[in-house]
mmCIF file of C-alpha atoms in Angstrom:
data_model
loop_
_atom_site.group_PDB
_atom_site.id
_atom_site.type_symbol
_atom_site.label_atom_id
_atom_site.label_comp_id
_atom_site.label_asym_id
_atom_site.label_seq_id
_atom_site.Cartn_x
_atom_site.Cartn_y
_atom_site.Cartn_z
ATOM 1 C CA UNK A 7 0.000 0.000 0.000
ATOM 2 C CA UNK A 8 1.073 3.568 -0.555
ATOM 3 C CA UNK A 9 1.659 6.082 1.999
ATOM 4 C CA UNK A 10 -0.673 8.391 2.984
ATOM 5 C CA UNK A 11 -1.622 10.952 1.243
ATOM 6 C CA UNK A 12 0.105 15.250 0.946
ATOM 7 C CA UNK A 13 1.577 17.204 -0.856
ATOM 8 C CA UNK A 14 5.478 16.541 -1.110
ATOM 9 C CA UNK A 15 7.722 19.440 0.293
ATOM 10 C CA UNK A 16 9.823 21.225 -1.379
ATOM 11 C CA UNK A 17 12.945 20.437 -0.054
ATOM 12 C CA UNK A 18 16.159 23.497 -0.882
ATOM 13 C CA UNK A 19 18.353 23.071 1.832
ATOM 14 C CA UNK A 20 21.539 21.077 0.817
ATOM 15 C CA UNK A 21 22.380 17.666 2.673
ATOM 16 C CA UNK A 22 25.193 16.987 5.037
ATOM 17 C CA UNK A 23 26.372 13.779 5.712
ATOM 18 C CA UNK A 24 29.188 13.970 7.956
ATOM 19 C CA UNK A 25 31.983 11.074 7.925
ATOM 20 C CA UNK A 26 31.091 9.883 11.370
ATOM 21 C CA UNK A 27 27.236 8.741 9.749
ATOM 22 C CA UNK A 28 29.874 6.269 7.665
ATOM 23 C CA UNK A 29 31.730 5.368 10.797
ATOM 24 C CA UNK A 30 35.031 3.281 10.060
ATOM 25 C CA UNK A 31 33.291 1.848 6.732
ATOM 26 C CA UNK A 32 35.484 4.303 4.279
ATOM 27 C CA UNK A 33 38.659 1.864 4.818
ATOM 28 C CA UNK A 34 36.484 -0.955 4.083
ATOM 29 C CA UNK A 35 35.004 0.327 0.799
ATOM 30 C CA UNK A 36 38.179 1.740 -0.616
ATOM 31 C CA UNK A 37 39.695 -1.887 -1.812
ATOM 32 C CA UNK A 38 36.369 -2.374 -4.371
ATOM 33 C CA UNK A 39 36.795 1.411 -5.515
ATOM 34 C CA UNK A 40 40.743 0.142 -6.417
ATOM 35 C CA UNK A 41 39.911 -2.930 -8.070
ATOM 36 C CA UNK A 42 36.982 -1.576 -9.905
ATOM 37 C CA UNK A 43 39.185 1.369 -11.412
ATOM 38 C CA UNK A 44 37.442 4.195 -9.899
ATOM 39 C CA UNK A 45 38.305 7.708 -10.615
ATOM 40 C CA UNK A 46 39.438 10.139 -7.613
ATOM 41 C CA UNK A 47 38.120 13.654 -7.745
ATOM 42 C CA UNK A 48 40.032 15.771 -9.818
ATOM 43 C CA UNK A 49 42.657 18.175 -7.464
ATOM 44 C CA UNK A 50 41.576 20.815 -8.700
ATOM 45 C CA UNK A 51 38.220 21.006 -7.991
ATOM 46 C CA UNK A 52 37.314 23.224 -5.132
ATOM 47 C CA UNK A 53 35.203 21.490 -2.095
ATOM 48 C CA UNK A 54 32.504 24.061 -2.927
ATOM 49 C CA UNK A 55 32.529 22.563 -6.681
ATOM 50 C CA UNK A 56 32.264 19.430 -5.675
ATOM 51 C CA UNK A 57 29.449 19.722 -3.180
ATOM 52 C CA UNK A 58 27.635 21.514 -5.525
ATOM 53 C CA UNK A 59 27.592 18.378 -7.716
ATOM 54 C CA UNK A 60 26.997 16.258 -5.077
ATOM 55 C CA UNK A 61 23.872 18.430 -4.218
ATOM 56 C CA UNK A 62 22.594 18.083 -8.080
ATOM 57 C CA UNK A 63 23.487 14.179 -7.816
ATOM 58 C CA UNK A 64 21.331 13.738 -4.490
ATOM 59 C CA UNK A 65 18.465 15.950 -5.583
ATOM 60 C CA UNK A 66 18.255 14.100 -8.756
ATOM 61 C CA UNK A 67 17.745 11.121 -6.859
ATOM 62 C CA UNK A 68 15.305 12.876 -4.774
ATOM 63 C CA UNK A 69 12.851 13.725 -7.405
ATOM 64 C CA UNK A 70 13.305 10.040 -8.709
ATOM 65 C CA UNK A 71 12.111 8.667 -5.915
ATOM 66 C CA UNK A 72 9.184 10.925 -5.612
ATOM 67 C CA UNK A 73 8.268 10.436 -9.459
ATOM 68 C CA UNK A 74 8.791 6.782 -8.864
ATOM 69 C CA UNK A 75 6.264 6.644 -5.951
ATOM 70 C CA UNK A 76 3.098 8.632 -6.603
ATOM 71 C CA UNK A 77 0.732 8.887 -3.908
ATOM 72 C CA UNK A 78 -2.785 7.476 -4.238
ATOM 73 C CA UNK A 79 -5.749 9.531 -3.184
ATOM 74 C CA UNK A 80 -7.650 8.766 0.279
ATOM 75 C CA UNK A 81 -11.350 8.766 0.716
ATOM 76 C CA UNK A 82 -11.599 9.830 4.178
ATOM 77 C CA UNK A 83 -15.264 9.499 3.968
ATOM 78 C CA UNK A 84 -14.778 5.525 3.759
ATOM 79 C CA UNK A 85 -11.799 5.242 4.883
ATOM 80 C CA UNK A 86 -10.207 3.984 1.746
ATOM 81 C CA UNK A 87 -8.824 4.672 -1.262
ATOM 82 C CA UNK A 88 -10.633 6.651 -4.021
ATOM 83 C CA UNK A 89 -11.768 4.317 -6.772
ATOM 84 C CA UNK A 90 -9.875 5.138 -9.964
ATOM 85 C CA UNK A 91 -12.739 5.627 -11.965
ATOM 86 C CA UNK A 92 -13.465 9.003 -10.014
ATOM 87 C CA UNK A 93 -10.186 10.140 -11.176
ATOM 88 C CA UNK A 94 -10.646 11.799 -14.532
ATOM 89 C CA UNK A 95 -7.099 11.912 -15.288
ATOM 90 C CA UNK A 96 -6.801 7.827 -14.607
ATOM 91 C CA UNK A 97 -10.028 8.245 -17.331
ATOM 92 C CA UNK A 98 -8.123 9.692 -19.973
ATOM 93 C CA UNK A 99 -5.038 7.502 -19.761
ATOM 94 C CA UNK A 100 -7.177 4.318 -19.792
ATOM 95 C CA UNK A 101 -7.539 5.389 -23.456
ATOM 96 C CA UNK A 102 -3.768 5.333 -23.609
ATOM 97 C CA UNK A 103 -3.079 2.085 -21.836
ATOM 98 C CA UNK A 104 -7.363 0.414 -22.114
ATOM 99 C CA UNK A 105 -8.074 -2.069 -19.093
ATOM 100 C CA UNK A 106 -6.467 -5.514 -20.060
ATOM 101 C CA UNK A 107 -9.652 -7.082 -18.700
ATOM 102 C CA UNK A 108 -11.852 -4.765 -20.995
ATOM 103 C CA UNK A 109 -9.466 -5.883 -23.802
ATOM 104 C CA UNK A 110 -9.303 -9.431 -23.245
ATOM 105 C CA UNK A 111 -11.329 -10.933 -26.491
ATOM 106 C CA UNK A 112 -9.067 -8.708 -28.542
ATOM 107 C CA UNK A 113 -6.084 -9.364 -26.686
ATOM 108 C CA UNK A 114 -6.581 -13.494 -26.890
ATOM 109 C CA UNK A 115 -8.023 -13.132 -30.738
ATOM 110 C CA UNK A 116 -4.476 -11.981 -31.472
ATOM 111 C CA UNK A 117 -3.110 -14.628 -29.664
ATOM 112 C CA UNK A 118 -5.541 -17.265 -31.808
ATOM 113 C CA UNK A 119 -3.146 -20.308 -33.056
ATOM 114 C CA UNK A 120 -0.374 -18.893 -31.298
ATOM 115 C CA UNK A 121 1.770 -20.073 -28.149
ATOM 116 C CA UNK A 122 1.261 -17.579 -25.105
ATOM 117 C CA UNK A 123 3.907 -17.354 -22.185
ATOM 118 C CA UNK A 124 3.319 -15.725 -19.220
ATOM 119 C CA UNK A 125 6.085 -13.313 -17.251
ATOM 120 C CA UNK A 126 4.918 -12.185 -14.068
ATOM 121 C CA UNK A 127 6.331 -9.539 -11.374
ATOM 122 C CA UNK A 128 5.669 -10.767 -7.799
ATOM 123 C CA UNK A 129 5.538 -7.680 -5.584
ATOM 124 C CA UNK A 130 2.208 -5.420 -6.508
ATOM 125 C CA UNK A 131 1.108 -8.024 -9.101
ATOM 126 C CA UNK A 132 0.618 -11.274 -7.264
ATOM 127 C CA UNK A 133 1.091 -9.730 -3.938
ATOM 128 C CA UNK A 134 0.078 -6.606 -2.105
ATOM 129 C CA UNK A 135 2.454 -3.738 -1.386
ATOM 130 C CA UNK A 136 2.851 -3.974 2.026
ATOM 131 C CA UNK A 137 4.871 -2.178 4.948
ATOM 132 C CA UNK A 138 6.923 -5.152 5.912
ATOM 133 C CA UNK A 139 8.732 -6.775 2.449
ATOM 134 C CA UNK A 140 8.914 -10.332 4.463
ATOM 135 C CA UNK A 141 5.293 -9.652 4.663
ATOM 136 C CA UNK A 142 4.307 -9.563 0.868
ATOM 137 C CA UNK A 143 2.730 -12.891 0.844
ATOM 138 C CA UNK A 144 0.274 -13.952 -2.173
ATOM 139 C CA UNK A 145 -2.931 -15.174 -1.173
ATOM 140 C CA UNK A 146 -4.065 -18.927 -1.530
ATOM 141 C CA UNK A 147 -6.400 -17.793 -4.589
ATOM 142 C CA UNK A 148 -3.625 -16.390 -6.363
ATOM 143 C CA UNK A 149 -1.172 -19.098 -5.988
ATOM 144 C CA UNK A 150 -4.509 -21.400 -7.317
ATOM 145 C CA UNK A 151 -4.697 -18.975 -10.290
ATOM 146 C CA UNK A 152 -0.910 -18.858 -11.157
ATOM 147 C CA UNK A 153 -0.705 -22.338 -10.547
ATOM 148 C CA UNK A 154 -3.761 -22.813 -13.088
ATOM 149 C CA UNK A 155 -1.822 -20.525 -15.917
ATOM 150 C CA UNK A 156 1.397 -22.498 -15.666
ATOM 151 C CA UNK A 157 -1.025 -25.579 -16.334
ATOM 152 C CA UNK A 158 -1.411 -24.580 -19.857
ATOM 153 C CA UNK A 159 1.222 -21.772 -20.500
ATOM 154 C CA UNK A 160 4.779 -21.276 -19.740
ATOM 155 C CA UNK A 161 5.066 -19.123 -17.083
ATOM 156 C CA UNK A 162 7.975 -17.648 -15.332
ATOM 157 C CA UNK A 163 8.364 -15.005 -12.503
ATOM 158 C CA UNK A 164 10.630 -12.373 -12.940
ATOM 159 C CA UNK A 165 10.799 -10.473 -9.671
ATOM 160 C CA UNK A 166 13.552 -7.656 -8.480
ATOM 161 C CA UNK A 167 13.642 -10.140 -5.210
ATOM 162 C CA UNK A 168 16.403 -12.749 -4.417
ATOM 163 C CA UNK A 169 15.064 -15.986 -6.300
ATOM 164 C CA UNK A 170 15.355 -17.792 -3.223
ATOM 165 C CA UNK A 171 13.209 -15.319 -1.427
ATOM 166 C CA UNK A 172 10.531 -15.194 -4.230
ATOM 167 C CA UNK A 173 10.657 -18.912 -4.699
ATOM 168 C CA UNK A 174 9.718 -19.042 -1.015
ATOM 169 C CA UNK A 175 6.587 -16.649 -1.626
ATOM 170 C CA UNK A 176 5.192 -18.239 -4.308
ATOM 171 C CA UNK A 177 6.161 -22.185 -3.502
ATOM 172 C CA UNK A 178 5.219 -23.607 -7.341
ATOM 173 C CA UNK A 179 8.068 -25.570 -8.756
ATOM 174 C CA UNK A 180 5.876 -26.077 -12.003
ATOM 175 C CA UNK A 181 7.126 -22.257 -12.547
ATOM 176 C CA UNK A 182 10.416 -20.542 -14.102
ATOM 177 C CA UNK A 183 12.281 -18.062 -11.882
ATOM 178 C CA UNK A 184 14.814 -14.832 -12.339
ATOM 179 C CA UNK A 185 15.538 -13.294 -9.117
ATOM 180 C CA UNK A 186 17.365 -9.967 -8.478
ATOM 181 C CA UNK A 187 15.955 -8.034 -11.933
ATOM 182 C CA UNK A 188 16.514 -10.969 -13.973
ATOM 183 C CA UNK A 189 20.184 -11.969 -12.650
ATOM 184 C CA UNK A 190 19.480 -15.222 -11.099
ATOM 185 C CA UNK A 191 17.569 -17.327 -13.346
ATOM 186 C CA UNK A 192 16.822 -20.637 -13.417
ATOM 187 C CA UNK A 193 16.017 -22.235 -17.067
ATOM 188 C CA UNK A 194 14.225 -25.302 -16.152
ATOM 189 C CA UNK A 195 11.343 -25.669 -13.519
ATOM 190 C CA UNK A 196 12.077 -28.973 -12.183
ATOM 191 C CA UNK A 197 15.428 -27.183 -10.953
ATOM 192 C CA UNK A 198 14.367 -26.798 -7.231
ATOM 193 C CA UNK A 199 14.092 -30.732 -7.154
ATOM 194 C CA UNK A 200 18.245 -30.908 -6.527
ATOM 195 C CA UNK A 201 21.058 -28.753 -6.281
ATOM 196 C CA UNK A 202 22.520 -30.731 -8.754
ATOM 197 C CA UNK A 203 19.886 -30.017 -11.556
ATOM 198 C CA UNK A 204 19.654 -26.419 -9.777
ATOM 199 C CA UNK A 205 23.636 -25.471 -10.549
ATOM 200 C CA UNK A 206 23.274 -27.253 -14.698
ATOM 201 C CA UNK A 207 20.170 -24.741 -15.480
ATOM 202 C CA UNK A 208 21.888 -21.599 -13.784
ATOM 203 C CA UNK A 209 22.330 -18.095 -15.438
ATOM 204 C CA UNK A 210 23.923 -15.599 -13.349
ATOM 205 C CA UNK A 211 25.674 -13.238 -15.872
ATOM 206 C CA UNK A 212 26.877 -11.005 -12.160
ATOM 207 C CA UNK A 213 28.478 -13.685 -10.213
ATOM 208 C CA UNK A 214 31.581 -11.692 -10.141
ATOM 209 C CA UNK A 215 29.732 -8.830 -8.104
ATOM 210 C CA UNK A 216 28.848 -11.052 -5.436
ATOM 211 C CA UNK A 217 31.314 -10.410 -2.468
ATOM 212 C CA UNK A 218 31.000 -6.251 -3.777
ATOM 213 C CA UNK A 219 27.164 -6.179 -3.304
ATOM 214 C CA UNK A 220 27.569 -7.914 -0.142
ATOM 215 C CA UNK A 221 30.014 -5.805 1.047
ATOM 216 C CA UNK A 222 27.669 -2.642 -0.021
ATOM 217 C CA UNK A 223 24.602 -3.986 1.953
ATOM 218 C CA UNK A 224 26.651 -4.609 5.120
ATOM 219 C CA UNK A 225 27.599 -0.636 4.257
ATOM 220 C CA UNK A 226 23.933 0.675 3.375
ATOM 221 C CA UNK A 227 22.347 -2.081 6.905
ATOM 222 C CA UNK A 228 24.854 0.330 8.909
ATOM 223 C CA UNK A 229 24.463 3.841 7.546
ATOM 224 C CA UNK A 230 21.264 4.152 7.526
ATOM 225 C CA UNK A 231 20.346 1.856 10.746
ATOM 226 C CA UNK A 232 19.530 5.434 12.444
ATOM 227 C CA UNK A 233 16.939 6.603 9.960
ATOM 228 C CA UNK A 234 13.624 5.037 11.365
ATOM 229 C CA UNK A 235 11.370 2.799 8.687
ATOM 230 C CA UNK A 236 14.437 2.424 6.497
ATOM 231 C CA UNK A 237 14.960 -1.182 5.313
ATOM 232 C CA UNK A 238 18.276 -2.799 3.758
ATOM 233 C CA UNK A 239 17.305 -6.013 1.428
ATOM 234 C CA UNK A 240 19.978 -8.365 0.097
ATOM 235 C CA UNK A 241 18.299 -9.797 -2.531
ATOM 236 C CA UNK A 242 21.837 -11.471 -3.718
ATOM 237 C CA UNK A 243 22.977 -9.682 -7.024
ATOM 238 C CA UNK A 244 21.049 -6.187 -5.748
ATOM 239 C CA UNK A 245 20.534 -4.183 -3.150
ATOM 240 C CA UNK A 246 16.988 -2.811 -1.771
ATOM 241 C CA UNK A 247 16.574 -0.150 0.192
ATOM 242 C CA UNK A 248 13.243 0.364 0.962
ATOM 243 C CA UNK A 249 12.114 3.655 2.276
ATOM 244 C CA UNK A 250 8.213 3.198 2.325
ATOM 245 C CA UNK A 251 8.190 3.767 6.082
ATOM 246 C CA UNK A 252 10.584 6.350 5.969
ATOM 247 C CA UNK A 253 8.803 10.026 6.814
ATOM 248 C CA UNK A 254 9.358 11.921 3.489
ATOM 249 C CA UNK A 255 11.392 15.106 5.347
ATOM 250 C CA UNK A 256 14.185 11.805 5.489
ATOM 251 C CA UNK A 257 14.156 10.048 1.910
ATOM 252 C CA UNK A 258 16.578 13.467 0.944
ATOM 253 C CA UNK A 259 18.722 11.399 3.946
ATOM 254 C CA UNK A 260 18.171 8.264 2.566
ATOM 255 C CA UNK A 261 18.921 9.690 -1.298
ATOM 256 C CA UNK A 262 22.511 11.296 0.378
ATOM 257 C CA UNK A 263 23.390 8.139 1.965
ATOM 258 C CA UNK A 264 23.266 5.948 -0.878
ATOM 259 C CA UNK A 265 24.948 8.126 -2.998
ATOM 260 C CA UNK A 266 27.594 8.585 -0.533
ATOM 261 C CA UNK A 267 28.128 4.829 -0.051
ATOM 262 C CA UNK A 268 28.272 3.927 -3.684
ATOM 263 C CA UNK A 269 31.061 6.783 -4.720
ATOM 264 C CA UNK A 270 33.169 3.922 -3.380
ATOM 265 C CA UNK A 271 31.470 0.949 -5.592
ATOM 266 C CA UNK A 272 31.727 2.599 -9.062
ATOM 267 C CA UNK A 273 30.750 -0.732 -10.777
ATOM 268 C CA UNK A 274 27.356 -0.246 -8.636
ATOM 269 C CA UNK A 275 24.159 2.292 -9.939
ATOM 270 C CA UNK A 276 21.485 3.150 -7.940
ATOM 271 C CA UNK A 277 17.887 2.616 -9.854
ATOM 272 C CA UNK A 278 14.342 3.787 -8.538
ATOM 273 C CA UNK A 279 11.238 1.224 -7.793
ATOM 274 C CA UNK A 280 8.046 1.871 -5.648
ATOM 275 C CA UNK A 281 8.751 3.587 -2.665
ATOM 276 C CA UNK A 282 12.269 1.514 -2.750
ATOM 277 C CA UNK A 283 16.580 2.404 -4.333
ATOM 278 C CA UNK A 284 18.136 -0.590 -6.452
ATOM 279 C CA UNK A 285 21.600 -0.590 -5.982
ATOM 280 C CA UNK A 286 22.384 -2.997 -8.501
ATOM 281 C CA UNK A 287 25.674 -3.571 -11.108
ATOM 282 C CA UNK A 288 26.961 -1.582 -14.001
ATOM 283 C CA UNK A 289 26.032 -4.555 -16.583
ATOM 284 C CA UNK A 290 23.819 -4.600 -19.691
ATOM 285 C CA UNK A 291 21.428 -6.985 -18.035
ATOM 286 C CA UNK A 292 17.660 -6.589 -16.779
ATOM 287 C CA UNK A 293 14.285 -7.638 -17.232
ATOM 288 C CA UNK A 294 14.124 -7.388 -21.088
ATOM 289 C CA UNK A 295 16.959 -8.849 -20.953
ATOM 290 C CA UNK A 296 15.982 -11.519 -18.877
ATOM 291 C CA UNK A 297 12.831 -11.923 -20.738
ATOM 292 C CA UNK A 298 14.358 -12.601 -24.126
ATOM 293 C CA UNK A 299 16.585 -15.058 -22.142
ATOM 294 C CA UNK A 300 13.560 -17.331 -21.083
ATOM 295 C CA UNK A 301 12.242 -17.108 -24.093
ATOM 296 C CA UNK A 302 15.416 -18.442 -25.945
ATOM 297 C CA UNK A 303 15.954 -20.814 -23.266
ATOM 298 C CA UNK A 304 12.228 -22.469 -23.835
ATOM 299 C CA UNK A 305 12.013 -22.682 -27.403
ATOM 300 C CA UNK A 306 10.004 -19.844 -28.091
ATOM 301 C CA UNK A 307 11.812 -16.588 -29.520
ATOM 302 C CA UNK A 308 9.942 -17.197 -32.904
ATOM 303 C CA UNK A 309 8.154 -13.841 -32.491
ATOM 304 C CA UNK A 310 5.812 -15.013 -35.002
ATOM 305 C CA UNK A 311 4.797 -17.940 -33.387
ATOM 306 C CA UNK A 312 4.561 -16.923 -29.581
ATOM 307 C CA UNK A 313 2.452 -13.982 -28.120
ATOM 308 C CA UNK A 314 4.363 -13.436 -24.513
ATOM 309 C CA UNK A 315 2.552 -11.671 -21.648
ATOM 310 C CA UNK A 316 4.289 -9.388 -18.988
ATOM 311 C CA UNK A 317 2.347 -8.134 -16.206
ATOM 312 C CA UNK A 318 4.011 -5.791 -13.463
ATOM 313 C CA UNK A 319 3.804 -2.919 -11.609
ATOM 314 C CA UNK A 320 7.109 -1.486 -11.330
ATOM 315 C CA UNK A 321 9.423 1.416 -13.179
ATOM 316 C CA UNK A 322 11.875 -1.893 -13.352
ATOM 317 C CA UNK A 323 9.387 -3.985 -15.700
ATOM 318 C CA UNK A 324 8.539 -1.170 -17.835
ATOM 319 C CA UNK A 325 12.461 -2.956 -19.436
ATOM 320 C CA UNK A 326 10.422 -5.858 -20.277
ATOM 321 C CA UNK A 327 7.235 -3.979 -21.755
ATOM 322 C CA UNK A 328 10.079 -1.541 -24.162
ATOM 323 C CA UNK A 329 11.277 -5.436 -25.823
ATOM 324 C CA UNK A 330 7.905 -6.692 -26.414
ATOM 325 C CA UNK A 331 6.959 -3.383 -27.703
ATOM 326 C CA UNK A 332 10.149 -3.231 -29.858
ATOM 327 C CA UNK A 333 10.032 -6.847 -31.048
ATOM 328 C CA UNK A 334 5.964 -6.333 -32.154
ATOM 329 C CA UNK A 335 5.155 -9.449 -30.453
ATOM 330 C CA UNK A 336 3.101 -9.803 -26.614
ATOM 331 C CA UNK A 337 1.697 -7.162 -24.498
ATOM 332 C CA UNK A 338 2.723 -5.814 -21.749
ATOM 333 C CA UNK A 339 0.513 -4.786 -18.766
ATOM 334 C CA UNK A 340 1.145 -2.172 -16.237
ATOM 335 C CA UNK A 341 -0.697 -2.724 -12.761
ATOM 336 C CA UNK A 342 -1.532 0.710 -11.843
ATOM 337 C CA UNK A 343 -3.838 2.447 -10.173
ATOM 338 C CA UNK A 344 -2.591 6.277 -10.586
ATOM 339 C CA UNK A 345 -1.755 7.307 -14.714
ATOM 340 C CA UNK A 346 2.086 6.804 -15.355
ATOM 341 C CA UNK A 347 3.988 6.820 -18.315
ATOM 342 C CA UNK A 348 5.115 3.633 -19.614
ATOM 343 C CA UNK A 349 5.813 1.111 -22.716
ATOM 344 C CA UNK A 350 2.874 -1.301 -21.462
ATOM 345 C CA UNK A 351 -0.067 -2.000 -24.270
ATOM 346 C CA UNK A 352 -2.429 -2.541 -21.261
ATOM 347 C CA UNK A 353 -2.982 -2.133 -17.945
ATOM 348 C CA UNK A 354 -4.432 -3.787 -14.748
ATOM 349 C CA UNK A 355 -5.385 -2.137 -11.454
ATOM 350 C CA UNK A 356 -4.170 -4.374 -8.821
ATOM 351 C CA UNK A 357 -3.164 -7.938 -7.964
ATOM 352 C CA UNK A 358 -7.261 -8.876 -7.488
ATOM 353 C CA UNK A 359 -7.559 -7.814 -11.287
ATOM 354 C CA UNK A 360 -4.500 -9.586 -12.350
ATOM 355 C CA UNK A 361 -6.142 -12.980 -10.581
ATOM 356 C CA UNK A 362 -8.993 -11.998 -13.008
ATOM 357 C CA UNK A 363 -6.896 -11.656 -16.025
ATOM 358 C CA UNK A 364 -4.735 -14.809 -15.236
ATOM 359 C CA UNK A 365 -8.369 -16.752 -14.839
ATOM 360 C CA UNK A 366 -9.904 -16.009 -17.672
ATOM 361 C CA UNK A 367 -6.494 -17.145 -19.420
ATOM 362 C CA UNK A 368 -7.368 -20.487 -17.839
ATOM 363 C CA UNK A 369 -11.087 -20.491 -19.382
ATOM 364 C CA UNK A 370 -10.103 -19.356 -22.711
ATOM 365 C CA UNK A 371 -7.745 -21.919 -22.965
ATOM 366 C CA UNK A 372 -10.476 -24.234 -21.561
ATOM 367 C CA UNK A 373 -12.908 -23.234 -24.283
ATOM 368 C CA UNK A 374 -11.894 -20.434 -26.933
ATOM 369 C CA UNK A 375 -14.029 -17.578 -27.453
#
C-alpha cells in the first residue's frame, strides 16, 4: 500500500552527511573502488565545486524517488482509497493504456493459433504492497490462479527479489524463476528438485559482483540503521533499500546516503522502484533482458509464433514492456492504479484484477471464445 496521502515538500536546503554517519566503513570500501578502477576527484576542484555536484546528484535522486512513488488519493469518507474511476485523469489515460480485462477478447483473438507465455512480477502483481517486504505474501487464490496458468502456458516469474526469497513466496516448482531483476535465473522448472539439476540450469551473468554487493549492503544495513522505517534487502545480485516507512522530510537522507556509499562501488548504480533504491551492477542486463533469455531458453523466440505476456507494476518492468513493444510481439501490462507513463499496451489495477486476467487465461484456454 502507498503512503498516505500530501503534498510533497519542497525540499532546498543542501544535505550533510558527515563522515562519522559512515563510521570506520570508508577503509572498508576503498579496496572495491581500487579494483573496480574508480576515478578520484580531480585536485583541482574546489570542495565548494564538488558539493555543488553532489547536491545536483542527491536531488536528482530525490525527485526520482518521488516520481517513482506517486501517492494514491484517500477517501476519508470511507476510509479507503478513491476508486480510480473518479479520477478523470486515470479516465483519460485508460484510453492510452485500455483495461487488459476490458481488452481481453481482442487481446486473446491476437493470440488465436499462437503459443502464449506468461512473465509475471511478484511484488504489486501477485502480492500486495505492504509495509513489511517479508510480509508480501500472495494469497491462496492467487497461488490457485498462477498455478492454473502455468497448467497450460509457460510461465515464469521475474521479480527484483532474491530468487530464493521469491521462490519461497510463491512455492510452485511447475514455474520458471529470475531473481534480483533478472540476474538469477533458473532455465528449467524442475530445478528446485536438486542442487545438482539447480547449478546445470543456472544463469547468473553477475556472479563476479557477489562479495562487492555484499560488502555494499553490510555498508547501506549500517548507515542508515539510524533513519527510522528504512529497510536494507539483500536480494543477492542487488541491493533494496526500501524507504516506504521512511517520513518523506528523510528520503533526501536516505537519497545522500546511498549516494555517498556507492562513490566507493563505481561498478554499482542506484535505480528507482516503488517507494524503494536498487543498488544494482553496471552490466547490460535486466528484465528485457531476462525476458528474451527465457524465451530463448524455452524454445520460443519465434516472435511469429509466440504472443508473450508481462504483467508488473514497477518502473523496473517497464524494461520488459520496451522489448515486447520493440520486437511487435506480446503485451505488456502495467498494474496501476494512478496514470504513469510507460511502454505497457495494457494495464491492470491491482493484484485482485491480475487474478482476473490470469483466470480467464485459464477459461479461454479451456474453451476459446
Amino acid at each position: 500500500m502507498d503512503m498516505g496521502s500530501g503534498s510533497s515538500p519542497v525540499i532546498t536546503d543542501p544535505i550533510s552527511i558527515s563522515p562519522p554517519l559512515l563510521g570506520g566503513l570508508t577503509s572498508n570500501l576503498m579496496p572495491f573502488s581500487v579494483m573496480s578502477g574508480g576515478c578520484s576527484s580531480s585536485p583541482s576542484m574546489s570542495a565548494s565545486s564538488r558539493r555543488k555536484i553532489e547536491e545536483v546528484l542527491v536531488n536528482g535522486l530525490l525527485d526520482a524517488m518521488k516520481s517513482s512513488s506517486p501517492r494514491k488519493k484517500h477517501n476519508l469518507a470511507f476510509g479507503q482509497d478513491n476508486s480510480p474511476d473518479e479520477d478523470p485523469a486515470y479516465t483519460a489515460w485508460l484510453s492510452k493504456c485500455p483495461s487488459a480485462l476490458a481488452s481481453f477478447k481482442q487481446i486473446v483473438a491476437n493470440a488465436q493459433g499462437r503459443r502464449i507465455a506468461v512473465f509475471l512480477d511478484y511484488d504489486g502483481t501477485l502480492s500486495p504492497i505492504v509495509d513489511d517486504p517479508d510480509k508480501a505474501f500472495m494469497s491462496p487464490v492467487m497461488r490457485a490462479a498462477v498455478r492454473n496458468v502455468a497448467k497450460y502456458f509457460p510461465t515464469a516469474i521475474v521479480s527484483g527479489r532474491s530468487r530464493k526469497k521469491v521462490f519461497e513466496f510463491v512455492k510452485l516448482t511447475e514455474l520458471y524463476y529470475a531473481g534480483s531483476h533478472g540476474m538469477d535465473i533458473v532455465t528449467s522448472a524442475a530445478a528446485h528438485a536438486t542442487e545438482k539439476c539447480k547449478e546445470a540450469n543456472l544463469f547468473q551473468p553477475a556472479c563476479e559482483f557477489l562479495p562487492m554487493i555484499n560488502e555494499v549492503s553490510k555498508c547501506l544495513v549500517e548507515v542508515t540503521s539510524s533513519i527510522e522505517g528504512a529497510r536494507v534487502e539483500n536480494n543477492k545480485f542487488c541491493v533494496s533499500v526500501h524507504y516506504r516507512n521512511v517520513a518523506e522530510k528523510d528520503w533526501k537522507v536516505v537519497a545522500g546516503l546511498v549516494k555517498q556509499v556507492l562513490e566507493a562501488f563505481p561498478r554499482l548504480k542506484v535505480t528507482n522502484g516503488r517507494m524503494v533504491l536498487e543498488v544494482r551492477p553496471v552490466i547490460d542486463w535486466d528484465k528485457g533482458k531476462a525476458v528474451e533469455f527465457l524465451l530463448r531458453s524455452l524454445g520460443l523466440s519465434d516472435s511469429e509464433d509466440v504472443v508473450p505476456i508481462y504483467i508488473g507494476d514497477d518502473r523496473t518492468d517497464e524494461d520488459a514492456f520496451k522489448v515486447l513493444r520493440e520486437r511487435s510481439c506480446g503485451y505488456g501490462i502495467l498494474v496501476s492504479q494512478v496514470p504513469k507513463d510507460t511502454e505497457a499496451f495494457y494495464s491492470l489495477r491491482d493484484p485482485s484484477e491480475v487474478m482476473g486476467f490470469l483466470n480467464s487465461l485459464v477459461r479461454w484456454k479451456k474453451h476459446p471464445l
